[in-house]
Structure formats: structure tokens, C-alpha cells
CSV table of C-alpha atoms in Angstrom, one decimal:
chain,number,residue,atom,x,y,z
A,1,MET,CA,-26.1,28.9,-8.1
A,2,LYS,CA,-24.5,29.4,-4.7
A,3,THR,CA,-20.9,28.3,-4.3
A,4,GLU,CA,-21.8,25.7,-1.8
A,5,GLU,CA,-24.4,24.1,-4.0
A,6,ALA,CA,-22.0,24.1,-7.1
A,7,ILE,CA,-19.4,22.3,-5.0
A,8,LEU,CA,-21.6,19.8,-3.3
A,9,THR,CA,-23.6,18.8,-6.4
A,10,ARG,CA,-20.7,18.4,-8.8
A,11,ARG,CA,-20.6,14.9,-10.2
A,12,SER,CA,-18.6,13.2,-13.0
A,13,THR,CA,-20.3,13.2,-16.4
A,14,ARG,CA,-19.2,10.4,-18.8
A,15,ARG,CA,-21.8,10.7,-21.5
A,16,PHE,CA,-22.0,13.8,-23.6
A,17,LYS,CA,-24.2,15.3,-26.3
A,18,LYS,CA,-22.5,16.0,-29.6
A,19,LYS,CA,-23.4,19.7,-29.4
A,20,GLN,CA,-20.4,22.0,-29.0
A,21,ILE,CA,-20.1,24.2,-25.9
A,22,GLU,CA,-21.2,27.8,-26.3
A,23,GLU,CA,-18.1,30.0,-26.6
A,24,GLU,CA,-19.1,32.3,-23.7
A,25,LEU,CA,-19.6,29.3,-21.3
A,26,LEU,CA,-16.3,27.7,-22.3
A,27,ASN,CA,-14.5,30.9,-21.7
A,28,LYS,CA,-15.9,31.2,-18.2
A,29,VAL,CA,-14.7,27.6,-17.5
A,30,ILE,CA,-11.2,28.3,-18.8
A,31,GLU,CA,-11.0,31.6,-16.8
A,32,ALA,CA,-12.0,29.7,-13.6
A,33,GLY,CA,-9.1,27.3,-14.4
A,34,ARG,CA,-6.7,30.2,-15.0
A,35,TYR,CA,-7.6,31.7,-11.6
A,36,ALA,CA,-6.6,28.7,-9.6
A,37,PRO,CA,-3.8,29.3,-7.1
A,38,SER,CA,-0.3,28.2,-8.0
A,39,GLY,CA,2.9,27.6,-6.1
A,40,GLY,CA,4.7,30.9,-5.7
A,41,ASN,CA,2.1,32.4,-8.0
A,42,SER,CA,4.0,30.9,-10.9
A,43,GLN,CA,0.9,30.7,-13.2
A,44,SER,CA,2.7,28.1,-15.4
A,45,ASN,CA,-0.3,25.9,-16.3
A,46,HIS,CA,-0.6,25.7,-20.1
A,47,PHE,CA,-4.1,24.9,-21.4
A,48,PHE,CA,-5.0,23.2,-24.7
A,49,VAL,CA,-8.6,23.4,-25.6
A,50,ILE,CA,-9.4,20.7,-28.2
A,51,ARG,CA,-12.7,20.9,-30.0
A,52,ASP,CA,-11.7,19.5,-33.4
A,53,GLN,CA,-13.4,16.2,-33.8
A,54,LYS,CA,-10.6,14.8,-35.9
A,55,LEU,CA,-8.1,15.7,-33.3
A,56,LEU,CA,-10.2,14.2,-30.5
A,57,ASP,CA,-10.5,10.9,-32.5
A,58,GLN,CA,-6.8,10.9,-33.3
A,59,LEU,CA,-6.0,11.3,-29.6
A,60,ALA,CA,-8.3,8.5,-28.6
A,61,GLU,CA,-6.6,6.2,-31.2
A,62,MET,CA,-3.1,7.2,-30.0
A,63,VAL,CA,-4.0,6.6,-26.4
A,64,LYS,CA,-5.5,3.2,-27.2
A,65,ASN,CA,-2.4,2.2,-29.2
A,66,ALA,CA,-0.1,3.3,-26.4
A,67,PHE,CA,-1.9,1.3,-23.7
A,68,SER,CA,-2.2,-1.7,-26.0
A,69,LYS,CA,1.6,-2.0,-26.0
A,70,MET,CA,1.8,-1.9,-22.2
A,71,GLU,CA,1.8,-4.9,-19.8
A,72,VAL,CA,-0.1,-5.1,-16.6
A,73,HIS,CA,2.1,-5.7,-13.6
A,74,GLU,CA,1.7,-6.4,-9.8
A,75,GLY,CA,0.9,-3.3,-7.8
A,76,MET,CA,-0.1,-1.2,-10.8
A,77,TYR,CA,-2.8,1.5,-10.2
A,78,LYS,CA,-6.1,-0.2,-10.9
A,79,SER,CA,-7.3,2.5,-13.3
A,80,ILE,CA,-4.1,2.1,-15.4
A,81,VAL,CA,-4.8,-1.7,-15.5
A,82,SER,CA,-8.3,-1.0,-16.7
A,83,SER,CA,-7.0,1.3,-19.5
A,84,ILE,CA,-4.6,-1.4,-20.6
A,85,THR,CA,-7.1,-4.2,-20.5
A,86,GLN,CA,-9.8,-2.2,-22.4
A,87,SER,CA,-7.2,-1.0,-25.0
A,88,LYS,CA,-6.0,-4.5,-25.7
A,89,SER,CA,-9.6,-5.5,-26.3
A,90,GLY,CA,-9.7,-2.8,-29.0
A,91,ASN,CA,-12.6,-0.9,-27.5
A,92,TYR,CA,-11.4,2.1,-25.6
A,93,VAL,CA,-12.1,5.8,-25.9
A,94,PHE,CA,-10.3,7.3,-22.9
A,95,HIS,CA,-12.0,10.7,-23.0
A,96,TYR,CA,-15.6,9.5,-23.3
A,97,ASP,CA,-16.1,11.3,-26.6
A,98,PRO,CA,-16.8,14.8,-25.4
A,99,PRO,CA,-17.2,17.8,-27.7
A,100,CYS,CA,-14.3,19.4,-25.9
A,101,LEU,CA,-11.2,18.2,-24.0
A,102,ILE,CA,-9.1,20.7,-22.0
A,103,VAL,CA,-5.6,19.4,-21.5
A,104,VAL,CA,-3.4,21.0,-18.9
A,105,ALA,CA,0.4,20.9,-19.1
A,106,ASN,CA,3.0,22.5,-16.8
A,107,LYS,CA,6.8,22.6,-16.4
A,108,LYS,CA,8.2,19.1,-15.8
A,109,ASP,CA,10.9,20.3,-13.4
A,110,TYR,CA,8.5,22.4,-11.3
A,111,GLY,CA,7.7,21.0,-7.9
A,112,ASN,CA,4.1,22.0,-7.9
A,113,ASN,CA,3.1,21.0,-11.4
A,114,LEU,CA,0.6,18.3,-10.6
A,115,ALA,CA,-0.9,20.2,-7.7
A,116,ASP,CA,-1.4,23.4,-9.7
A,117,CYS,CA,-2.9,21.4,-12.6
A,118,ALA,CA,-5.3,19.7,-10.1
A,119,CYS,CA,-6.5,23.0,-8.7
A,120,ALA,CA,-7.2,24.4,-12.1
A,121,LEU,CA,-9.1,21.2,-13.1
A,122,GLU,CA,-11.2,21.4,-9.8
A,123,ASN,CA,-12.0,25.1,-10.5
A,124,MET,CA,-13.1,24.1,-14.0
A,125,MET,CA,-15.3,21.2,-12.8
A,126,ILE,CA,-17.1,23.5,-10.3
A,127,MET,CA,-17.6,26.2,-12.9
A,128,ALA,CA,-18.9,23.7,-15.4
A,129,ASN,CA,-21.5,22.5,-12.9
A,130,GLU,CA,-22.5,26.1,-12.2
A,131,LEU,CA,-23.1,26.5,-15.9
A,132,ASP,CA,-25.1,23.3,-16.3
A,133,LEU,CA,-22.2,21.6,-18.1
A,134,GLY,CA,-20.9,18.2,-17.2
A,135,SER,CA,-17.2,17.3,-16.9
A,136,CYS,CA,-14.9,14.5,-15.9
A,137,TRP,CA,-11.3,14.4,-14.8
A,138,ILE,CA,-9.2,12.5,-17.3
A,139,ASN,CA,-5.8,11.0,-16.2
A,140,GLN,CA,-4.7,9.0,-19.2
A,141,LEU,CA,-2.6,11.7,-20.9
A,142,ARG,CA,-0.7,12.2,-17.6
A,143,TRP,CA,0.1,8.5,-17.4
A,144,LEU,CA,1.3,8.6,-21.0
A,145,ASN,CA,3.1,12.0,-20.7
A,146,GLU,CA,6.4,10.6,-21.8
A,147,ASP,CA,5.0,8.8,-24.8
A,148,PRO,CA,7.0,10.0,-27.8
A,149,ASP,CA,4.1,10.2,-30.3
A,150,LEU,CA,1.9,12.1,-27.9
A,151,LEU,CA,4.7,14.5,-27.0
A,152,LYS,CA,5.4,15.2,-30.7
A,153,LEU,CA,1.7,16.0,-31.3
A,154,PHE,CA,1.5,18.4,-28.3
A,155,TYR,CA,4.8,20.1,-29.3
A,156,LYS,CA,3.0,20.7,-32.6
A,157,PHE,CA,0.1,22.2,-30.7
A,158,GLY,CA,2.5,24.6,-29.0
A,159,MET,CA,3.6,22.7,-25.8
A,160,LYS,CA,7.1,23.7,-24.8
A,161,GLU,CA,9.9,21.2,-24.7
A,162,ASP,CA,10.1,21.5,-20.9
A,163,GLU,CA,6.4,20.9,-20.3
A,164,ARG,CA,4.5,17.7,-19.7
A,165,ILE,CA,0.7,17.0,-19.4
A,166,TYR,CA,-0.5,16.6,-15.8
A,167,GLY,CA,-4.3,16.2,-16.3
A,168,ALA,CA,-7.2,16.9,-18.6
A,169,LEU,CA,-11.0,17.5,-18.5
A,170,SER,CA,-13.7,16.2,-20.7
A,171,ILE,CA,-16.5,18.7,-20.8
A,172,GLY,CA,-19.8,19.2,-22.6
A,173,TYR,CA,-23.6,19.0,-22.3
A,174,PRO,CA,-24.5,15.9,-20.4
A,175,ASP,CA,-26.4,13.3,-22.4
A,176,THR,CA,-29.3,13.1,-20.0
A,177,GLU,CA,-33.0,13.4,-20.9
A,178,ASP,CA,-33.2,17.0,-19.9
A,179,GLY,CA,-29.6,17.7,-20.9
A,180,MET,CA,-28.8,18.8,-17.3
A,181,PRO,CA,-26.0,17.3,-15.1
A,182,GLU,CA,-27.1,14.7,-12.6
A,183,ARG,CA,-26.9,16.4,-9.3
A,184,LYS,CA,-28.0,13.8,-6.7
A,185,THR,CA,-25.9,14.5,-3.6
A,186,VAL,CA,-24.4,11.2,-2.5
A,187,ALA,CA,-23.1,11.1,1.0
A,188,ARG,CA,-19.4,10.6,1.4
A,189,LYS,CA,-18.5,7.4,3.3
A,190,GLY,CA,-14.8,7.9,3.1
A,191,ASN,CA,-12.7,11.0,3.6
A,192,GLU,CA,-12.5,10.6,7.3
A,193,VAL,CA,-12.0,13.7,9.5
A,194,MET,CA,-10.0,13.8,12.8
A,195,TYR,CA,-10.5,16.9,15.1
A,196,LEU,CA,-7.5,17.8,17.2
B,1,MET,CA,-21.9,34.7,-3.4
B,2,LYS,CA,-22.1,33.3,-6.9
B,3,THR,CA,-19.7,30.5,-7.7
B,4,GLU,CA,-17.9,32.5,-10.4
B,5,GLU,CA,-17.2,35.3,-7.9
B,6,ALA,CA,-16.0,32.9,-5.2
B,7,ILE,CA,-13.6,31.4,-7.7
B,8,LEU,CA,-12.3,34.5,-9.3
B,9,THR,CA,-11.8,36.6,-6.1
B,10,ARG,CA,-10.1,33.8,-4.1
B,11,ARG,CA,-6.6,35.0,-2.9
B,12,SER,CA,-4.1,33.6,-0.5
B,13,THR,CA,-4.3,34.9,3.1
B,14,ARG,CA,-1.1,34.9,5.1
B,15,ARG,CA,-2.1,37.0,8.2
B,16,PHE,CA,-4.8,35.8,10.5
B,17,LYS,CA,-6.7,37.1,13.5
B,18,LYS,CA,-6.3,35.0,16.6
B,19,LYS,CA,-10.1,34.3,16.7
B,20,GLN,CA,-11.1,30.7,16.2
B,21,ILE,CA,-13.3,29.8,13.2
B,22,GLU,CA,-17.0,29.4,14.1
B,23,GLU,CA,-17.8,25.7,14.1
B,24,GLU,CA,-20.6,26.0,11.5
B,25,LEU,CA,-18.3,27.7,9.0
B,26,LEU,CA,-15.5,25.2,9.6
B,27,ASN,CA,-17.8,22.3,9.0
B,28,LYS,CA,-18.9,23.8,5.7
B,29,VAL,CA,-15.3,24.2,4.6
B,30,ILE,CA,-14.5,20.6,5.5
B,31,GLU,CA,-17.6,19.2,3.8
B,32,ALA,CA,-16.6,21.1,0.6
B,33,GLY,CA,-13.2,19.3,0.9
B,34,ARG,CA,-14.9,15.9,1.4
B,35,TYR,CA,-17.0,16.4,-1.7
B,36,ALA,CA,-14.1,16.9,-4.0
B,37,PRO,CA,-13.8,14.2,-6.7
B,38,SER,CA,-11.3,11.3,-6.3
B,39,GLY,CA,-9.7,8.7,-8.6
B,40,GLY,CA,-12.1,5.8,-9.0
B,41,ASN,CA,-14.3,7.5,-6.3
B,42,SER,CA,-11.8,6.2,-3.7
B,43,GLN,CA,-12.6,8.9,-1.1
B,44,SER,CA,-9.3,8.2,0.7
B,45,ASN,CA,-8.4,11.7,1.7
B,46,HIS,CA,-7.9,11.8,5.5
B,47,PHE,CA,-8.4,15.2,7.1
B,48,PHE,CA,-6.7,16.4,10.3
B,49,VAL,CA,-8.3,19.6,11.7
B,50,ILE,CA,-5.8,21.2,14.1
B,51,ARG,CA,-7.0,24.0,16.3
B,52,ASP,CA,-5.0,23.4,19.5
B,53,GLN,CA,-2.6,26.3,19.8
B,54,LYS,CA,0.0,24.1,21.5
B,55,LEU,CA,-0.1,21.6,18.7
B,56,LEU,CA,0.2,24.3,16.1
B,57,ASP,CA,3.2,25.8,17.9
B,58,GLN,CA,4.7,22.3,18.2
B,59,LEU,CA,4.3,21.6,14.5
B,60,ALA,CA,5.9,25.0,13.6
B,61,GLU,CA,8.9,24.1,15.8
B,62,MET,CA,9.2,20.6,14.3
B,63,VAL,CA,9.1,21.9,10.7
B,64,LYS,CA,11.7,24.6,11.5
B,65,ASN,CA,14.0,22.0,13.0
B,66,ALA,CA,13.6,19.6,10.1
B,67,PHE,CA,14.4,22.2,7.5
B,68,SER,CA,17.3,23.5,9.6
B,69,LYS,CA,19.0,20.2,9.2
B,70,MET,CA,18.6,20.2,5.4
B,71,GLU,CA,21.1,21.6,2.8
B,72,VAL,CA,20.2,23.6,-0.2
B,73,HIS,CA,21.3,22.0,-3.5
B,74,GLU,CA,21.3,22.9,-7.2
B,75,GLY,CA,18.0,22.6,-8.9
B,76,MET,CA,16.0,22.5,-5.7
B,77,TYR,CA,12.4,23.9,-5.8
B,78,LYS,CA,12.8,27.6,-4.8
B,79,SER,CA,10.1,27.4,-2.1
B,80,ILE,CA,12.0,24.6,-0.4
B,81,VAL,CA,15.2,26.6,-0.6
B,82,SER,CA,13.3,29.5,1.1
B,83,SER,CA,12.0,27.2,3.8
B,84,ILE,CA,15.5,25.9,4.6
B,85,THR,CA,17.1,29.4,4.5
B,86,GLN,CA,14.4,30.9,6.8
B,87,SER,CA,14.6,27.9,9.2
B,88,LYS,CA,18.4,28.1,9.5
B,89,SER,CA,18.0,31.8,10.4
B,90,GLY,CA,15.8,30.6,13.3
B,91,ASN,CA,12.8,32.6,12.3
B,92,TYR,CA,10.2,30.4,10.5
B,93,VAL,CA,6.5,29.7,11.1
B,94,PHE,CA,5.6,27.6,8.0
B,95,HIS,CA,1.8,27.8,8.6
B,96,TYR,CA,1.6,31.6,9.1
B,97,ASP,CA,0.1,31.1,12.6
B,98,PRO,CA,-3.5,30.5,11.7
B,99,PRO,CA,-6.2,29.5,14.3
B,100,CYS,CA,-6.7,26.3,12.3
B,101,LEU,CA,-4.6,24.1,10.0
B,102,ILE,CA,-6.3,21.4,8.0
B,103,VAL,CA,-3.9,18.7,7.0
B,104,VAL,CA,-4.8,16.2,4.3
B,105,ALA,CA,-3.2,12.7,4.1
B,106,ASN,CA,-3.9,9.9,1.6
B,107,LYS,CA,-2.6,6.4,0.9
B,108,LYS,CA,1.1,6.6,-0.1
B,109,ASP,CA,0.8,3.8,-2.7
B,110,TYR,CA,-2.3,5.3,-4.4
B,111,GLY,CA,-1.6,6.9,-7.8
B,112,ASN,CA,-4.0,9.8,-7.3
B,113,ASN,CA,-3.0,10.8,-3.8
B,114,LEU,CA,-1.6,14.3,-4.5
B,115,ALA,CA,-4.3,15.1,-7.2
B,116,ASP,CA,-7.1,14.1,-4.8
B,117,CYS,CA,-5.7,16.1,-2.0
B,118,ALA,CA,-5.3,19.1,-4.3
B,119,CYS,CA,-8.9,19.0,-5.4
B,120,ALA,CA,-10.0,18.9,-1.7
B,121,LEU,CA,-7.8,21.8,-0.9
B,122,GLU,CA,-9.1,23.8,-3.8
B,123,ASN,CA,-12.7,23.2,-2.8
B,124,MET,CA,-11.9,24.3,0.7
B,125,MET,CA,-10.2,27.5,-0.5
B,126,ILE,CA,-13.2,28.5,-2.6
B,127,MET,CA,-15.6,27.6,0.2
B,128,ALA,CA,-13.5,29.6,2.7
B,129,ASN,CA,-13.7,32.7,0.4
B,130,GLU,CA,-17.4,32.2,0.1
B,131,LEU,CA,-17.7,32.3,3.9
B,132,ASP,CA,-15.4,35.4,4.2
B,133,LEU,CA,-12.6,33.3,5.6
B,134,GLY,CA,-9.0,33.5,4.3
B,135,SER,CA,-6.9,30.5,3.5
B,136,CYS,CA,-3.5,29.6,2.1
B,137,TRP,CA,-2.2,26.3,0.6
B,138,ILE,CA,0.7,24.9,2.8
B,139,ASN,CA,3.2,22.6,1.2
B,140,GLN,CA,5.8,22.1,3.9
B,141,LEU,CA,4.3,19.0,5.5
B,142,ARG,CA,4.2,17.3,2.1
B,143,TRP,CA,7.8,18.1,1.5
B,144,LEU,CA,8.6,16.6,5.0
B,145,ASN,CA,6.2,13.7,4.7
B,146,GLU,CA,8.8,11.1,5.4
B,147,ASP,CA,10.3,12.9,8.4
B,148,PRO,CA,10.3,10.3,11.3
B,149,ASP,CA,9.2,12.8,14.1
B,150,LEU,CA,6.4,14.2,12.0
B,151,LEU,CA,5.2,10.7,11.0
B,152,LYS,CA,5.2,9.7,14.7
B,153,LEU,CA,3.1,12.7,15.7
B,154,PHE,CA,0.6,12.1,12.9
B,155,TYR,CA,0.4,8.4,13.7
B,156,LYS,CA,-0.5,9.5,17.2
B,157,PHE,CA,-3.3,11.7,15.7
B,158,GLY,CA,-4.7,8.6,13.9
B,159,MET,CA,-2.9,8.7,10.6
B,160,LYS,CA,-2.6,5.1,9.2
B,161,GLU,CA,0.8,3.5,8.6
B,162,ASP,CA,0.2,3.5,4.9
B,163,GLU,CA,-0.8,7.2,4.7
B,164,ARG,CA,1.3,10.2,4.0
B,165,ILE,CA,0.6,14.0,4.1
B,166,TYR,CA,0.0,15.6,0.6
B,167,GLY,CA,-1.0,19.1,1.5
B,168,ALA,CA,-2.5,21.4,4.1
B,169,LEU,CA,-4.5,24.6,4.4
B,170,SER,CA,-4.1,27.4,6.9
B,171,ILE,CA,-7.5,29.0,7.5
B,172,GLY,CA,-9.0,31.7,9.6
B,173,TYR,CA,-10.3,35.3,9.7
B,174,PRO,CA,-8.0,37.5,7.7
B,175,ASP,CA,-6.1,40.1,9.7
B,176,THR,CA,-7.3,43.0,7.6
B,177,GLU,CA,-8.8,46.2,8.9
B,178,ASP,CA,-12.4,45.0,8.2
B,179,GLY,CA,-11.6,41.4,8.9
B,180,MET,CA,-12.6,40.5,5.3
B,181,PRO,CA,-10.4,38.7,2.7
B,182,GLU,CA,-8.7,40.9,0.2
B,183,ARG,CA,-10.6,40.3,-3.0
B,184,LYS,CA,-8.9,42.5,-5.6
B,185,THR,CA,-9.0,40.5,-8.9
B,186,VAL,CA,-5.6,40.5,-10.4
B,187,ALA,CA,-5.4,39.6,-14.1
B,188,ARG,CA,-3.5,36.4,-14.9
B,189,LYS,CA,-0.5,37.0,-17.0
B,190,GLY,CA,0.5,33.4,-17.2
B,191,ASN,CA,-1.6,30.3,-17.7
B,192,GLU,CA,-1.5,30.5,-21.5
B,193,VAL,CA,-4.4,29.0,-23.5
B,194,MET,CA,-4.1,27.4,-26.9
B,195,TYR,CA,-7.3,26.8,-28.9
B,196,LEU,CA,-7.3,23.8,-31.3
């Protein structure tokens, strides 16, 4: 696929087949993430590639529990409100049940942590589309990145004490009839451009 | 170019030819930015495409003046320290003198503003590489995004009262012998990956 096509046809996938991603494709996606630019070339993104079904289920449960204990307040970001509401109803799987979740952490005291993580996630989303995989940006672990139980779990996975999670990506084969990502190009109505 | 190649060979360009970017190429880069994903599909990135040499010079001067007035303190992000030190020495052009600077603003009270901006910038950097253009992520206008003089200027450009700048991209033809971007692929030593 040409670069332009991979960028313009990328869409979010929220329903995945159970099939695990082929190792070769997964490695290409991760390498794309590792080659994203970073502030002062710090290369301090730390990737956690979670394919163990028990761990994925455990994470979903922990995130649901954490949001269940939170209260909605005025001016809260609407996606967080939605996570809380769904969690309280008892029916919430934040990662859309993918075969693989790639979590990205970075140094908490580093001024470019979120930006660097976002560039890596964007690279991985484009590469996933190129490889006929579907993916979706996942924010919940960033919103909960001071949650003591989640911190303890990721420290066990090898996250450093001075790192926090800034984003994640659900990725896998799209659960469509032909197993391919939906690629309808939808015109952008927002994202206004001013020429000076 | 294949998507994978465009992603893996992208490098930062910090020296540009004076030549302005062809309109058709610039539009492709901007469309790539507009097609980045956004939180809840909000599409609230606001792009300012600055090609006027006087405006670019004025911005460089304003940024230098703003940093000149700041003091370095313990624990400050090292790139900000560098901006302050260089500005105080009187010799500082934060945007590397490109023919074009693309500034990205977003809603200041929106929880995904920086992440959405970063995805758009990353798309534009990859697309620039695809089109044999060079580009470099520029952070200074984000660090100064509450500076009253810069705010006043961008309001004049059409930025909304509730928007702030979250990033920018210097872009143009690389000032190399053959005018092409350097594409040496340098192995990543950081960006560790844990498989679970």
C-alpha cells in the first residue's frame, strides 16, 4: 500500500476476531512504533505487548473496578464520564477484547511523554492498516495511570518506578465478513485550516 | 514509497532550502494531518499554515523575546533550558527558518488536545517523507502557549479564544546536496519492548 492510502484509509476497529496476530506482522507494527520521533531523540517509550488472554481479562476487570469507584463531576471529559457510567452498570470492557493490547509507558517527569507516546501509537495504527490489521487508540490506562493496583501490576511486568502509562493500542484482525479493516474514507468536517 | 519505508526512514530535518513547497504537496501533507484519529472523533485540531516570510521572522523574534525573559530552574525540561539559554545569547531561531511552519491548536479544555495534535503531526511527518520533504516537530509554541503576545497574534490569525497551541511542524525541501531528506535508518537503542 502507498503511504498516502495507509494514512487516509485508517479507521478505528472496535470488534476483533479471536485469532492471534502473526508474529511477523506484530513485529512490524512494534518496529513502526519504535521508529517514531521523540523529544531530543530520548527514545524513552516503553512498550508492553499483552497477548495473554488471562492478563487481558484481568486488566479489563481492574479498569472496570477502578472506574466503578469514581464519581462523575461537572466539566469531566465526556469519554471518562462514559467509562464511569458503563463500569458502574457492570458491563465494560475498555479494550474491546482484542487478541493483543500494546501499552506504552514513558518517564513521568519527562516533558514530552504523552507526545512521544502518541507519535508511536499513530505510527502503529498506520502500519496496522498497511498490514490489513485493525486497531484502536485506548485511553483508559492513561486516565488511571496513578491507580495503585494497576501500577503494581505494571511494575511486575517490568515498568520502572519513574514510568507511567500514556496510551495503548488494541490491535488484531477486524471482525468483519472478509476479515479486512473497513476503509471507507469519510470526509473530515472539522480540523479547520487557515492559510497565512 | 511503501508505508513501512516512509515510517522507518523518517528523520528530522533542521536545515531547509529557501524554496517554497509546491501547493499540491503541501495540501497532501495537510490532508494527512486532517485524517489523523481524534478522541471521540472530535476533529478539533485547528491548523495554521504560515508561509509568509515576515510572519515567520516575527514569530522567531517573539519566541526569542519570550524565552529571554524566562529563568532556568531545577528540574526544567532540558529542551526548554536550551531555548532559554540560546535566546538570552540573542541567537535563536526556534523554527529553523523553514519556508513553511504548520501550527496546530486545539481546545484548551479538551482532554485529548495534545494527543490529537501529536497524531496529526506524526501523520504530516510521514507524509512529508513520502513526498521527499523534510520536517521537524517544533515544541516552543506549545511551551509558550499562554504568552499574551503570541496569543494575541494567533487570535488575529483566527484562533478561537478557547484554543491553545499544542505543537507545530517546520517543513520544506531539505538543504542537502541533492535536496532529498537524509534517510539513513539508525537502529533504535531505546524504546524497550516487553512481551507478556
